[in-house]
Coordinates of C-alpha atoms (C1' of nucleotides) in Angstrom, one line a residue:
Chain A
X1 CA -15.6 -26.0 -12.0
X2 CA -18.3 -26.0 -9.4
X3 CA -21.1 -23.5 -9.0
X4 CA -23.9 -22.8 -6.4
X5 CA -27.1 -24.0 -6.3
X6 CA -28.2 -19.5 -7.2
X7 CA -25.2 -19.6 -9.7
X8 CA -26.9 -22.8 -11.3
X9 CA -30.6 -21.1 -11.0
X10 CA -28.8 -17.8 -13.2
X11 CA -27.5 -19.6 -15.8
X12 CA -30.3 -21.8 -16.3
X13 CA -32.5 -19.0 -17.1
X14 CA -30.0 -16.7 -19.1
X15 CA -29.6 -20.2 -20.9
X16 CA -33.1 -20.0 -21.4
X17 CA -33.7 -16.3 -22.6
X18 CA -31.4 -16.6 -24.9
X19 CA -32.7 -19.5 -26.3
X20 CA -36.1 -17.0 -26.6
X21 CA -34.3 -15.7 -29.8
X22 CA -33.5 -12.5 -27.8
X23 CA -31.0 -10.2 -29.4
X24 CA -29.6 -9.9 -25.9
X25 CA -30.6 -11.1 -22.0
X26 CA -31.5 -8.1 -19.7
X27 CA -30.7 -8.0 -15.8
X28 CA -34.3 -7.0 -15.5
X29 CA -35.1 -10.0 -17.6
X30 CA -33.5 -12.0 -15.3
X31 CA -34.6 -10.5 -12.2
X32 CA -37.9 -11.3 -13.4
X33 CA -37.2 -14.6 -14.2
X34 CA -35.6 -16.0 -11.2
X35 CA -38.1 -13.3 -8.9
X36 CA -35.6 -11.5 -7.8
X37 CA -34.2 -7.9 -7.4
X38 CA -32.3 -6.1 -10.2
X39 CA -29.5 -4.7 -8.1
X40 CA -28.8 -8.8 -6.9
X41 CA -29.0 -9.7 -10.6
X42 CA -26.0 -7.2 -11.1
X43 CA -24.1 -8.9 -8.6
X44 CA -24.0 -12.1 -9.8
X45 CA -23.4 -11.3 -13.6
X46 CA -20.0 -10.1 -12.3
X47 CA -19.7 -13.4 -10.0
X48 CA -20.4 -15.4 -12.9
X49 CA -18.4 -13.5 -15.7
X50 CA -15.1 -14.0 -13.1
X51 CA -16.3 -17.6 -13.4
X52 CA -16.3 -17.4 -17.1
X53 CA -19.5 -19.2 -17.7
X54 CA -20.6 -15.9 -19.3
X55 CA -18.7 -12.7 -20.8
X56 CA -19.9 -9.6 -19.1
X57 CA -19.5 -6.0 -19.7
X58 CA -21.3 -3.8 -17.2
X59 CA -24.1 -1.6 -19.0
X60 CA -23.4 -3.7 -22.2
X61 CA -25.3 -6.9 -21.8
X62 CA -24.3 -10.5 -21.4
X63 CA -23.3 -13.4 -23.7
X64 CA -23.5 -17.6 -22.5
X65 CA -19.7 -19.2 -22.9
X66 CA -19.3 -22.4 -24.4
X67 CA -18.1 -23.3 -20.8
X68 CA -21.6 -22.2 -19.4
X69 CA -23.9 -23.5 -22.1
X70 CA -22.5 -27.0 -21.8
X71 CA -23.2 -26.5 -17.3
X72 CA -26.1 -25.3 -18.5
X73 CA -27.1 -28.0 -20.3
X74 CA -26.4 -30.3 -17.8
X75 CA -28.5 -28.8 -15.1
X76 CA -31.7 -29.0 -17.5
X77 CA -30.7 -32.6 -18.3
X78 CA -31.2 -33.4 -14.8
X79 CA -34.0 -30.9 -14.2
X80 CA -35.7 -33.1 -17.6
X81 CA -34.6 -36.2 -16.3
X82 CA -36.1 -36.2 -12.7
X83 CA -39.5 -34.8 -14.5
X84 CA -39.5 -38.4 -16.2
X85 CA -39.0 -40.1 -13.1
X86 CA -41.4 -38.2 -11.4
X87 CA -44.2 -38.7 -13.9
X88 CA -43.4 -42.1 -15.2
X89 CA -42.4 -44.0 -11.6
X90 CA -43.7 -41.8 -9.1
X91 CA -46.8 -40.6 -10.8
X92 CA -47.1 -37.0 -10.7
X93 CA -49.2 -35.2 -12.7
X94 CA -47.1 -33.5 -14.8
X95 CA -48.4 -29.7 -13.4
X96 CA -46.8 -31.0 -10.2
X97 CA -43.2 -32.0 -11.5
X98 CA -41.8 -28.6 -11.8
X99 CA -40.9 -27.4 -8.2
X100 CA -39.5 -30.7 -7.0
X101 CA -37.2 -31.1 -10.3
X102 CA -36.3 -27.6 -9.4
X103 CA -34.6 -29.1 -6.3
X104 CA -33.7 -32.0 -7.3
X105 CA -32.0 -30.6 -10.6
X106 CA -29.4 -29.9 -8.0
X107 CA -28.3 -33.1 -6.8
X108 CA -24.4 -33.6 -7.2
X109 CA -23.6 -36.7 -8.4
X110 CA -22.7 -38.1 -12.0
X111 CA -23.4 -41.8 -10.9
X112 CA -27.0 -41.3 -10.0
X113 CA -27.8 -39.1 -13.4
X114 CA -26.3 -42.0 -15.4
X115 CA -27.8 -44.5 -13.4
X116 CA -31.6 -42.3 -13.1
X117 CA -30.9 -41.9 -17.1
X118 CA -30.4 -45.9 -17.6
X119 CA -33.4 -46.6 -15.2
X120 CA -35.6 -44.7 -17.1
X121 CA -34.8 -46.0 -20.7
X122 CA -32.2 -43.2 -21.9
X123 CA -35.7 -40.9 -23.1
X124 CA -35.3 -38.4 -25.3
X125 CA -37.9 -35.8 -24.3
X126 CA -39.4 -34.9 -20.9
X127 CA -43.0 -35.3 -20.1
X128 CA -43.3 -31.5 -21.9
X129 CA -41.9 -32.7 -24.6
X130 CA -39.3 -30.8 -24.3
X131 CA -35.7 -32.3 -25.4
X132 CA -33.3 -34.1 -22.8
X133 CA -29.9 -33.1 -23.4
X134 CA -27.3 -36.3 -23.1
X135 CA -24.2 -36.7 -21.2
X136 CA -22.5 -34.2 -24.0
X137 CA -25.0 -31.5 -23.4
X138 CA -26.2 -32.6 -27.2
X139 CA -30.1 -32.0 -27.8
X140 CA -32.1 -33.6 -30.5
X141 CA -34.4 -31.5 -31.3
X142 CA -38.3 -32.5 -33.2
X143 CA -38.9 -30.0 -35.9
X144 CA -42.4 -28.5 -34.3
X145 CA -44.8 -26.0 -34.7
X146 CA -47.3 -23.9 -32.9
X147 CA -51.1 -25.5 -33.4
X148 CA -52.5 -22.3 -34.2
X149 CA -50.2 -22.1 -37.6
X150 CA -51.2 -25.8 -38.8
X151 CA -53.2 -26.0 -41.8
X152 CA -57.3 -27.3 -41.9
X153 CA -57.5 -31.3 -42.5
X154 CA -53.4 -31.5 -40.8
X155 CA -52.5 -34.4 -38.9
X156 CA -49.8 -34.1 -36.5
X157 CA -48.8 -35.3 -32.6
X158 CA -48.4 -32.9 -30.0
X159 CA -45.2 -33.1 -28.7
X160 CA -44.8 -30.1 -26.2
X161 CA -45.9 -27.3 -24.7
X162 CA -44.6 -23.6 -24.9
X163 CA -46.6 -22.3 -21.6
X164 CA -45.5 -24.7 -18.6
X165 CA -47.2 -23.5 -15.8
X166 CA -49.2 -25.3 -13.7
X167 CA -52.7 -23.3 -14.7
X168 CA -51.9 -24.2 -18.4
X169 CA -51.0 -27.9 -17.6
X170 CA -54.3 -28.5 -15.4
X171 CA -56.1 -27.1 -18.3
X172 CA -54.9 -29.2 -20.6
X173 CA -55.0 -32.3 -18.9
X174 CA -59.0 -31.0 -18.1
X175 CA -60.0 -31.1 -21.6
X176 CA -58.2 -34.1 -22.3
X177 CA -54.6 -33.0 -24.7
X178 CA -51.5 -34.4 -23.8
X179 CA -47.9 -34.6 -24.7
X180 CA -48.6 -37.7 -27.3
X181 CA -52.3 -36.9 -28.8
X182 CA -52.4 -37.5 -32.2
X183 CA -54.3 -34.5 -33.4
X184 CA -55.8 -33.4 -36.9
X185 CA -56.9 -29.7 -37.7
X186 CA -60.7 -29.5 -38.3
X187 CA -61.7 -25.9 -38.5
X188 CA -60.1 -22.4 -38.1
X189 CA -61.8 -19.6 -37.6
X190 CA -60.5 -16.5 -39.3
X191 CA -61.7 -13.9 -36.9
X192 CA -60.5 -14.7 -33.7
X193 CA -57.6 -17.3 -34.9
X194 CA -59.1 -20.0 -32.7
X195 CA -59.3 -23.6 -33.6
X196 CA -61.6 -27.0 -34.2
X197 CA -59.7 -29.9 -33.6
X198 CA -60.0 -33.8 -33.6
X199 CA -57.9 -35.5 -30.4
X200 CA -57.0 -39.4 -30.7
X201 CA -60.0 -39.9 -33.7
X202 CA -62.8 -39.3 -31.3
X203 CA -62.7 -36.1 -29.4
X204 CA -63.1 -32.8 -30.6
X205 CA -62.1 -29.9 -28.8
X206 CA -62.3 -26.0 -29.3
X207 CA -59.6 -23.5 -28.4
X208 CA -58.8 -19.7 -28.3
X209 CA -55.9 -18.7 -30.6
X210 CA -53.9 -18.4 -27.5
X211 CA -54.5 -21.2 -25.9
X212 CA -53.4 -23.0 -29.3
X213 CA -49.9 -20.4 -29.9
X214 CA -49.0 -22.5 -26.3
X215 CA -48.9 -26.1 -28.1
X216 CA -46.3 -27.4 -30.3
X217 CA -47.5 -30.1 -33.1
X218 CA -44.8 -32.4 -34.5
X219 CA -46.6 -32.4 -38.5
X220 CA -47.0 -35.6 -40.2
Chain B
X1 CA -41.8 -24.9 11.5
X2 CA -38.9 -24.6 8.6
X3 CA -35.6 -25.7 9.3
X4 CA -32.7 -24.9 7.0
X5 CA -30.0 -27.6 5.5
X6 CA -27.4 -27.3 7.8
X7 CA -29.9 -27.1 11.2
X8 CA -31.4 -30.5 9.8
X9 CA -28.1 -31.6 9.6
X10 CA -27.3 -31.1 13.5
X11 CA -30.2 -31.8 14.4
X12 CA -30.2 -35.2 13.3
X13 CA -26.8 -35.6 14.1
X14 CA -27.4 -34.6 17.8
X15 CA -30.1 -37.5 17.5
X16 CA -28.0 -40.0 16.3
X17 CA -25.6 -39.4 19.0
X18 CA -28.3 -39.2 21.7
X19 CA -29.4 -42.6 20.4
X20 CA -25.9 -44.0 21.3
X21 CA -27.2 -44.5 25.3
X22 CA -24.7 -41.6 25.9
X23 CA -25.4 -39.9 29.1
X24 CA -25.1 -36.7 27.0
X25 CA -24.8 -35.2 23.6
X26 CA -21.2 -33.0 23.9
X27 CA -20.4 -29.9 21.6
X28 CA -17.0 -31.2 20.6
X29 CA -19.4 -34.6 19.8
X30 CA -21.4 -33.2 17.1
X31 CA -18.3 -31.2 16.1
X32 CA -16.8 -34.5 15.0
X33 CA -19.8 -35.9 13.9
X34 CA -20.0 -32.9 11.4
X35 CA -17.2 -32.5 10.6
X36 CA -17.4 -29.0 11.6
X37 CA -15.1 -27.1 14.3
X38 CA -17.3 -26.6 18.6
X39 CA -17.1 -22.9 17.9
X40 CA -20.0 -23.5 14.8
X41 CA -21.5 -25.9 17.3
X42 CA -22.4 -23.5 20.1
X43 CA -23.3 -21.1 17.8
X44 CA -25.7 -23.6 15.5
X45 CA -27.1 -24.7 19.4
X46 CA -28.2 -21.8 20.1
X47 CA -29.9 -21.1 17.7
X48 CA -31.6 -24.8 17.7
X49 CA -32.4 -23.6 21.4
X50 CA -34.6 -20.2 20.0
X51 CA -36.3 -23.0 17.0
X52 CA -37.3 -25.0 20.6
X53 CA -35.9 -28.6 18.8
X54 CA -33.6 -28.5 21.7
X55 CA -33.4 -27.3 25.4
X56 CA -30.1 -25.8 25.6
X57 CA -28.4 -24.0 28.4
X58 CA -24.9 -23.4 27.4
X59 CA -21.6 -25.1 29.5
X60 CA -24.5 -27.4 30.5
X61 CA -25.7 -29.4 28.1
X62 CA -28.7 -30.2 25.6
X63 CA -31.8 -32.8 25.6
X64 CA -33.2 -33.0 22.4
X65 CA -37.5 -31.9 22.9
X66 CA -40.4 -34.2 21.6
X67 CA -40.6 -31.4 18.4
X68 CA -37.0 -31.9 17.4
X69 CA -37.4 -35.6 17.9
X70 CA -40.2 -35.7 15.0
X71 CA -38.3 -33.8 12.7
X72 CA -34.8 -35.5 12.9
X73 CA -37.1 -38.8 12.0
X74 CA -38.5 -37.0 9.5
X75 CA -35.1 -36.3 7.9
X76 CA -33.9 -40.1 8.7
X77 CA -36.8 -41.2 7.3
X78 CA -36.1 -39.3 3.6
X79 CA -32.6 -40.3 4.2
X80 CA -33.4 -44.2 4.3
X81 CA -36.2 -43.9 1.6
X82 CA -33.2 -42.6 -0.7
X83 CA -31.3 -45.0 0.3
X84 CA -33.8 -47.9 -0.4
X85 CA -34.3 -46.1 -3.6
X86 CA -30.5 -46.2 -4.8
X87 CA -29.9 -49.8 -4.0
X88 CA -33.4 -51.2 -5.2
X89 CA -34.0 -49.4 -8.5
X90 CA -30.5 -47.6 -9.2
X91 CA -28.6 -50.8 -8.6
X92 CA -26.0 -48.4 -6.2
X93 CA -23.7 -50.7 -3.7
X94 CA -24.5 -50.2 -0.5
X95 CA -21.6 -48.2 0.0
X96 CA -22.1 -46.2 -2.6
X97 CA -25.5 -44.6 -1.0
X98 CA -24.9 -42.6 1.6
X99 CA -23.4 -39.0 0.6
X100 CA -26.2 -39.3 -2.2
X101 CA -28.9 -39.8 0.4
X102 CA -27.2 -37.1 2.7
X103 CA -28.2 -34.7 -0.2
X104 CA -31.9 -36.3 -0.9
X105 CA -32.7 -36.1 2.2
X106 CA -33.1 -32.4 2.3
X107 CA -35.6 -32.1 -0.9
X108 CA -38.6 -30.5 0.4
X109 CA -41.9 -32.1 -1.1
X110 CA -43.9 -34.0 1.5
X111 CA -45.6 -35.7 -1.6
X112 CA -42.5 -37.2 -3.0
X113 CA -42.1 -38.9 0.5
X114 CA -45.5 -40.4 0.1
X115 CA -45.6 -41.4 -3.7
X116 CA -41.5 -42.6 -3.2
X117 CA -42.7 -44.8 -0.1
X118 CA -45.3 -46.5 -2.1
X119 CA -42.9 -47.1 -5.2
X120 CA -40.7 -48.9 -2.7
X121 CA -43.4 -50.5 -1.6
X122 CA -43.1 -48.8 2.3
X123 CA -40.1 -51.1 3.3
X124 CA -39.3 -51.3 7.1
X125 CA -36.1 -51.0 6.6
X126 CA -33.1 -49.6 5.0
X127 CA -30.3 -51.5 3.0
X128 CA -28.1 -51.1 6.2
X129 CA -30.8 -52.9 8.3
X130 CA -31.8 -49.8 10.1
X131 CA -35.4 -49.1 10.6
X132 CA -37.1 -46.4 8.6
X133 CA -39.5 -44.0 10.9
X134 CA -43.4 -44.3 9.3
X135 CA -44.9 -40.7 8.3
X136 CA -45.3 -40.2 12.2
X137 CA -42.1 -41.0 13.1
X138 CA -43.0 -43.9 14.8
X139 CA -39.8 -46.8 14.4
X140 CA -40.5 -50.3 14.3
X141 CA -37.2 -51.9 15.6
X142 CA -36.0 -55.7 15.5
X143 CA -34.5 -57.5 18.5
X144 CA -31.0 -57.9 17.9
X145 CA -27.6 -58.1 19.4
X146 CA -24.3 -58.1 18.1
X147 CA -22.9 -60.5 16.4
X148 CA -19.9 -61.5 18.9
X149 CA -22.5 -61.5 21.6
X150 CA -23.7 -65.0 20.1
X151 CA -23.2 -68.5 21.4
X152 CA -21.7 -71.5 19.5
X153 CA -24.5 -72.9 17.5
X154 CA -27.0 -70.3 17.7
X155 CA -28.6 -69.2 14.6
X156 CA -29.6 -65.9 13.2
X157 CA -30.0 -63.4 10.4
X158 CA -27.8 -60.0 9.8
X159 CA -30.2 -57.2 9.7
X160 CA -27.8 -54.3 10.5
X161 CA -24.6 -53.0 11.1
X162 CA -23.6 -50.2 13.3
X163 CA -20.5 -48.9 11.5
X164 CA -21.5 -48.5 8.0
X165 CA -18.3 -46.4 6.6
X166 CA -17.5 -47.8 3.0
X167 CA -14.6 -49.5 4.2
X168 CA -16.3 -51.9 6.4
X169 CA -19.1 -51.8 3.9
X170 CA -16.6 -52.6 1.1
X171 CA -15.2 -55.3 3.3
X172 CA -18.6 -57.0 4.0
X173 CA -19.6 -57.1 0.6
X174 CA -15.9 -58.7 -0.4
X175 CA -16.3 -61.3 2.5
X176 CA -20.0 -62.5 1.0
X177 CA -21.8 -60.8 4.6
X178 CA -24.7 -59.2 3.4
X179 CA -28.3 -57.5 5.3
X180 CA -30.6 -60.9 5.1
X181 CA -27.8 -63.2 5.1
X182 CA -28.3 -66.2 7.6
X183 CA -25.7 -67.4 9.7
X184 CA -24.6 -69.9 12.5
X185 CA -22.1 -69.1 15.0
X186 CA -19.5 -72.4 14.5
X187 CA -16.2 -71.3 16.8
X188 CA -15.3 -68.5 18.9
X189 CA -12.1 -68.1 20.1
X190 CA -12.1 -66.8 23.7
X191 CA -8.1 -65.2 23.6
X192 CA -9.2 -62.7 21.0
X193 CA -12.8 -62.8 20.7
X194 CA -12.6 -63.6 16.9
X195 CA -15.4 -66.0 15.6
X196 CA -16.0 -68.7 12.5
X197 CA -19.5 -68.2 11.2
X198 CA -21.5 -70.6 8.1
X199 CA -22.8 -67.6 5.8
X200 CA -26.1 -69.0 3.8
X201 CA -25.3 -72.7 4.9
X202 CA -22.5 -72.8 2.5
X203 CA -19.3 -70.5 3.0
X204 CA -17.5 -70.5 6.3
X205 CA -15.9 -67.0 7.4
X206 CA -13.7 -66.2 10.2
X207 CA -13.3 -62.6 11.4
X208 CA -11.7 -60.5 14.2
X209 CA -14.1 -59.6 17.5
X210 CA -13.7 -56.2 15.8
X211 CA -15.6 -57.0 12.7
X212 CA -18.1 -59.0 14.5
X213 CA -19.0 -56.6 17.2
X214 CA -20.1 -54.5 14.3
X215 CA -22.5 -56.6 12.6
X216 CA -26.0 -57.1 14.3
X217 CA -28.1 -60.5 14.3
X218 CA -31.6 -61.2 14.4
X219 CA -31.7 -64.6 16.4
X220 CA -33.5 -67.5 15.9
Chain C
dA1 C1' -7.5 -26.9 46.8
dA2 C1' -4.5 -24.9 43.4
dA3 C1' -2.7 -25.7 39.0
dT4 C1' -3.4 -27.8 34.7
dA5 C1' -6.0 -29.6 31.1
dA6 C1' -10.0 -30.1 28.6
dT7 C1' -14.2 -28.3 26.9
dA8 C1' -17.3 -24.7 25.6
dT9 C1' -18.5 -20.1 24.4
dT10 C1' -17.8 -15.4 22.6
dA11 C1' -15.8 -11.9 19.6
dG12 C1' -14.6 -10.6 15.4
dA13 C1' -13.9 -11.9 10.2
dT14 C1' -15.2 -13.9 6.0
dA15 C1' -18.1 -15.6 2.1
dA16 C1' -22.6 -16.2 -0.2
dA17 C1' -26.8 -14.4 -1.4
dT18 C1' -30.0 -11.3 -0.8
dC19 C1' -32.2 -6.5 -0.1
dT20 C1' -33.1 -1.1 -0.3
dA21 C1' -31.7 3.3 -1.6
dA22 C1' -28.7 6.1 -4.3
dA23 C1' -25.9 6.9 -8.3
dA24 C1' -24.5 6.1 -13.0
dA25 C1' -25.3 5.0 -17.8
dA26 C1' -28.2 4.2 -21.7
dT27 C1' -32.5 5.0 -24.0
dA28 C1' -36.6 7.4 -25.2
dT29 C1' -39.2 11.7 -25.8
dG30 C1' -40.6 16.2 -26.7
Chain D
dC1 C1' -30.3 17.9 -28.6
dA2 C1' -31.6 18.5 -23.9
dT3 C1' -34.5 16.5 -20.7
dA4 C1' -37.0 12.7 -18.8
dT5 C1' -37.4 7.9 -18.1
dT6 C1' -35.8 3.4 -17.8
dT7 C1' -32.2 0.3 -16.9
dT8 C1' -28.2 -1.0 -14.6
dT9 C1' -24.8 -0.8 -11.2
dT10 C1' -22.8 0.4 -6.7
dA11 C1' -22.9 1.2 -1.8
dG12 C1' -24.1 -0.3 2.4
dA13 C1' -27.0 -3.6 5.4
dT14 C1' -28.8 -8.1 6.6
dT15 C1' -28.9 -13.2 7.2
dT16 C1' -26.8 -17.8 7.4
dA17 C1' -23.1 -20.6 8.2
dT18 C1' -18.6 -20.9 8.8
dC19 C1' -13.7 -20.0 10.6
dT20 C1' -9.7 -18.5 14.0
dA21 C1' -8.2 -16.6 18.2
dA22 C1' -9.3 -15.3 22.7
dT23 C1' -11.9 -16.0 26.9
dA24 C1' -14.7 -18.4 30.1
dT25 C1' -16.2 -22.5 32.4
dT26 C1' -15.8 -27.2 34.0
dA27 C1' -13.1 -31.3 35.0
dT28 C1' -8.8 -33.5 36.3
dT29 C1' -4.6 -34.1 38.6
dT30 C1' -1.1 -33.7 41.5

DNA sequence: AAATAATATTAGATAAATCTAAAAAATATG
DNA sequence: CATATTTTTTAGATTTATCTAATATTATTT
């Protein structure tokens, strides 16, 4: 089974809405998501139900196959796996890896995603911390929590980041948190829900309740 | 100045085929080349006519302009970065590069060029031996001649070949003839212009005129 | 040079992906 | 519950790249 590179892009993000805990995946959802029109949303649905990478009743809503999940799944392994390469050879920051992988996700060839995976050490997570599926389409997932619902005096490792846009990334890399800080908790202020906390044992840092919902803390 | 996929892809196969000291570039020509059927051609030329990459006045021919010129290198140059890439870090045979590359070569980031070239360590040249174009398109090319064009007892280094389709590539690689390899003309037989060659000093090789006049020698 | 062959172009169709505007269905509101 | 609003789908157009079949142009051959 072979799909376009727009049939790809679709299925990615209905992958990823309904992994947003969603009862169900709009068309405007999706139209939002890939910036696009309702009305070409539509279209493709019923492209994509006849391809049976989704089930699709028009009016009722939408629900991923097996079949698609696993294509899915292997479009964000290469989208994850190119983000590696891009960071850890090429040295990107990691706000400037997202457009490229977006293209490069696209590539067809098995050989070079086995070969790219080998080359880079088989890793497990991209530099967002967020999980690489393997050859399967199996994820191993770190049990993680938002920073903002850790406990004063908790140690933990950030290990990914909800937010990925570039704005959020530039911040972050400004006042010094990455994907890999060993954090611990230091103060939380009732109020306003924002947060005192101690980066690497040396630096301590501030941060609105919002910017802290957009971090995910592997606790230890 | 944007060019899509497909005009990238005549475009740099009209320059390839200019390249070949042809008097000129014919529509059933890049029809082969493509494999695509004259019809698309004429169409496709016209409209590389209006982008002003070519000058194009139909039943009479083309002439590929200074602007098309740079971005065909452009593409050539991604294409042979890739290439380098696949063989050097990904371990890929050389045969094995080419319809891989033919799909990198399209990825649109200007910055990937620049970091990928410095990763490679901005080789010269490609694993075929051909020369890769520097940001401004400018080519630095070797001296060389083909290898049935050599005298008894010359010496020399393959650092090209012209027809690189995995057959012959396949072949080479079987034979012990490699890009770098450095070899001494021992025999030629003038009836059927086949040749004996020392490979490395060590391994003697005979081969056909036809296999020879394919491989091209830096001489020393 | 006239007939034939080869080459190149146009005309008209098709497929993919998109859009706007209009219609249909589902949901929300008074 | 009837109406208004939102959401979704369809209809019809557009762009890109391709094809086949037909036509036009150039080249070759008696």
């Amino acid at each position: 089974m072979e799909l376009t590179t727009a049939e790809e892009n679709y299925l990615k993000a209905i992958y990823h809405l309904s992994e947003e805990g969603k009862k169900s995946v709009s068309t405007n959802d999706i139209a939002t998501q890939i910036q696009t029109k309702p009305a070409s949303v539509s279209d493709m649905l019923r492209k994509l139900g006849e391809k049976e990478v989704i089930q699709y009743r028009k009016y009722y809503g939408l629900q991923i196959t097996a079949l698609g999940m696993q294509l899915a799944l292997q479009t964000i392994r290469k989208h994850r796996l190119w983000e590696v390469f891009l960071v850890d050879k090429l040295h990107f920051a990691w706000d400037e890896v997202h457009e490229v992988a977006e293209q490069l996700e696209h590539i067809q060839s098995p050989l070079l995603i086995e070969r790219l995976d080998a080359y880079l050490n088989y890793p497990k997570f991209d530099p967002h911390g967020d999980p690489i599926p393997d050859a399967y389409g199996d994820v191993r997932t770190r049990p993680r929590c938002a920073l903002n619902e850790m406990d004063i005096d908790q140690i933990g490792q950030i290990v990914a980041v909800k937010d990925s846009s570039a704005a959020f990334l530039r911040y972050l890399d400004k006042v010094g948190a990455y994907i890999g800080a060993r954090i611990k908790v230091l103060d939380k202020v009732e109020f306003d829900g924002s947060i005192e906390i101690l980066v690497d044992q040396k630096k301590t840092l501030f941060m609105s309740k919002d910017v802290a919902s957009n971090i995910l803390v592997l606790q230890s």
